[in-house]
């Protein structure tokens, strides 16, 4: 599979990505746990069918010490016993925030209330922002049909 165009080599795309990456850096520098960040990115990418981001974030998570069991169970997190209550709350928020168009009410009050039990205000801002940023990347890569499989951990810095 080839991408539709060389998005990452385009100068206009470089300007756009500079700003998206800046937002992503603010989130990665937040107090939202790094493992939670990767789980959220993986789950949103799975839902959106973004092979490129799923490949990237599973490899980055593994390189950071995430276990294969947890990575293999992200898509089935509800039935898995390997995630904390806080991670479950983040994954639920990520799913509902990613599937906004599928739900007339958007993110439920119950999902939000559950997230507020585990994360402070800055972490909630980071979580909301992370969900928005990964969905943006997913859409860029899915629209462009960016091929998956060749990513190397840390490839983008």
PDB file of C-alpha atoms in Angstrom, residues 68-146:
ATOM      1  CA  UNK A  68       2.290  -7.424  25.544  1.00  0.00           C
ATOM      2  CA  UNK A  69      -0.715  -8.654  27.530  1.00  0.00           C
ATOM      3  CA  UNK A  70      -1.987  -5.124  28.114  1.00  0.00           C
ATOM      4  CA  UNK A  71      -1.276  -4.045  24.546  1.00  0.00           C
ATOM      5  CA  UNK A  72      -3.096  -7.071  23.189  1.00  0.00           C
ATOM      6  CA  UNK A  73      -6.120  -6.382  25.379  1.00  0.00           C
ATOM      7  CA  UNK A  74      -6.638  -2.667  24.725  1.00  0.00           C
ATOM      8  CA  UNK A  75      -9.454  -3.361  22.261  1.00  0.00           C
ATOM      9  CA  UNK A  76     -11.165  -5.561  24.863  1.00  0.00           C
ATOM     10  CA  UNK A  77     -10.398  -3.417  27.906  1.00  0.00           C
ATOM     11  CA  UNK A  78     -13.869  -3.863  29.416  1.00  0.00           C
ATOM     12  CA  UNK A  79     -13.358  -7.605  29.817  1.00  0.00           C
ATOM     13  CA  UNK A  80      -9.669  -7.437  30.725  1.00  0.00           C
ATOM     14  CA  UNK A  81      -8.450  -7.463  34.313  1.00  0.00           C
ATOM     15  CA  UNK A  82      -5.101  -5.817  33.546  1.00  0.00           C
ATOM     16  CA  UNK A  83      -6.201  -2.167  33.548  1.00  0.00           C
ATOM     17  CA  UNK A  84      -6.627   0.108  36.552  1.00  0.00           C
ATOM     18  CA  UNK A  85      -9.905   1.867  37.286  1.00  0.00           C
ATOM     19  CA  UNK A  86      -8.275   5.143  36.227  1.00  0.00           C
ATOM     20  CA  UNK A  87      -7.148   3.646  32.905  1.00  0.00           C
ATOM     21  CA  UNK A  88     -10.644   2.249  32.355  1.00  0.00           C
ATOM     22  CA  UNK A  89     -12.123   5.708  32.931  1.00  0.00           C
ATOM     23  CA  UNK A  90      -9.673   7.203  30.415  1.00  0.00           C
ATOM     24  CA  UNK A  91     -10.389   4.479  27.858  1.00  0.00           C
ATOM     25  CA  UNK A  92     -14.145   5.004  28.222  1.00  0.00           C
ATOM     26  CA  UNK A  93     -13.742   8.758  27.748  1.00  0.00           C
ATOM     27  CA  UNK A  94     -11.497   8.116  24.739  1.00  0.00           C
ATOM     28  CA  UNK A  95     -14.049   5.789  23.163  1.00  0.00           C
ATOM     29  CA  UNK A  96     -16.963   8.137  23.684  1.00  0.00           C
ATOM     30  CA  UNK A  97     -14.910  11.168  22.622  1.00  0.00           C
ATOM     31  CA  UNK A  98     -13.810   9.359  19.477  1.00  0.00           C
ATOM     32  CA  UNK A  99     -17.312   8.146  18.618  1.00  0.00           C
ATOM     33  CA  UNK A 100     -19.055  11.510  19.040  1.00  0.00           C
ATOM     34  CA  UNK A 101     -20.856  11.158  15.712  1.00  0.00           C
ATOM     35  CA  UNK A 102     -22.220   7.757  16.761  1.00  0.00           C
ATOM     36  CA  UNK A 103     -23.842   9.024  19.962  1.00  0.00           C
ATOM     37  CA  UNK A 104     -26.554  11.659  19.956  1.00  0.00           C
ATOM     38  CA  UNK A 105     -25.530  12.844  23.415  1.00  0.00           C
ATOM     39  CA  UNK A 106     -21.775  12.856  22.911  1.00  0.00           C
ATOM     40  CA  UNK A 107     -19.828  11.924  26.040  1.00  0.00           C
ATOM     41  CA  UNK A 108     -22.135  10.759  28.831  1.00  0.00           C
ATOM     42  CA  UNK A 109     -22.264  12.417  32.229  1.00  0.00           C
ATOM     43  CA  UNK A 110     -21.482   9.015  33.739  1.00  0.00           C
ATOM     44  CA  UNK A 111     -18.244   8.644  31.750  1.00  0.00           C
ATOM     45  CA  UNK A 112     -17.239  12.192  32.673  1.00  0.00           C
ATOM     46  CA  UNK A 113     -18.039  11.701  36.359  1.00  0.00           C
ATOM     47  CA  UNK A 114     -16.007   8.509  36.401  1.00  0.00           C
ATOM     48  CA  UNK A 115     -13.020  10.283  34.851  1.00  0.00           C
ATOM     49  CA  UNK A 116     -13.239  13.067  37.448  1.00  0.00           C
ATOM     50  CA  UNK A 117     -12.838  10.462  40.199  1.00  0.00           C
ATOM     51  CA  UNK A 118      -9.367   9.579  38.915  1.00  0.00           C
ATOM     52  CA  UNK A 119      -7.913  12.719  37.328  1.00  0.00           C
ATOM     53  CA  UNK A 120      -7.447  16.308  38.484  1.00  0.00           C
ATOM     54  CA  UNK A 121      -8.449  19.278  36.342  1.00  0.00           C
ATOM     55  CA  UNK A 122      -5.105  19.566  34.505  1.00  0.00           C
ATOM     56  CA  UNK A 123      -5.118  15.832  33.787  1.00  0.00           C
ATOM     57  CA  UNK A 124      -8.692  16.070  32.475  1.00  0.00           C
ATOM     58  CA  UNK A 125      -7.652  18.932  30.198  1.00  0.00           C
ATOM     59  CA  UNK A 126      -4.725  16.795  29.022  1.00  0.00           C
ATOM     60  CA  UNK A 127      -7.025  13.815  28.465  1.00  0.00           C
ATOM     61  CA  UNK A 128      -9.562  15.822  26.442  1.00  0.00           C
ATOM     62  CA  UNK A 129      -6.748  17.401  24.430  1.00  0.00           C
ATOM     63  CA  UNK A 130      -5.070  14.044  23.846  1.00  0.00           C
ATOM     64  CA  UNK A 131      -8.297  12.560  22.512  1.00  0.00           C
ATOM     65  CA  UNK A 132      -8.661  15.515  20.137  1.00  0.00           C
ATOM     66  CA  UNK A 133      -5.036  15.345  18.954  1.00  0.00           C
ATOM     67  CA  UNK A 134      -4.964  11.593  18.302  1.00  0.00           C
ATOM     68  CA  UNK A 135      -8.265  11.805  16.445  1.00  0.00           C
ATOM     69  CA  UNK A 136      -6.762  14.551  14.272  1.00  0.00           C
ATOM     70  CA  UNK A 137      -3.742  12.382  13.463  1.00  0.00           C
ATOM     71  CA  UNK A 138      -5.966   9.369  12.805  1.00  0.00           C
ATOM     72  CA  UNK A 139      -8.009  11.333  10.303  1.00  0.00           C
ATOM     73  CA  UNK A 140      -4.959  12.661   8.473  1.00  0.00           C
ATOM     74  CA  UNK A 141      -3.485   9.167   8.164  1.00  0.00           C
ATOM     75  CA  UNK A 142      -6.731   7.371   7.276  1.00  0.00           C
ATOM     76  CA  UNK A 143      -7.664   9.930   4.603  1.00  0.00           C
ATOM     77  CA  UNK A 144      -4.146   9.717   3.159  1.00  0.00           C
ATOM     78  CA  UNK A 145      -4.006   5.909   3.506  1.00  0.00           C
ATOM     79  CA  UNK A 146      -0.673   6.147   5.323  1.00  0.00           C
TER      80      UNK A 146
END
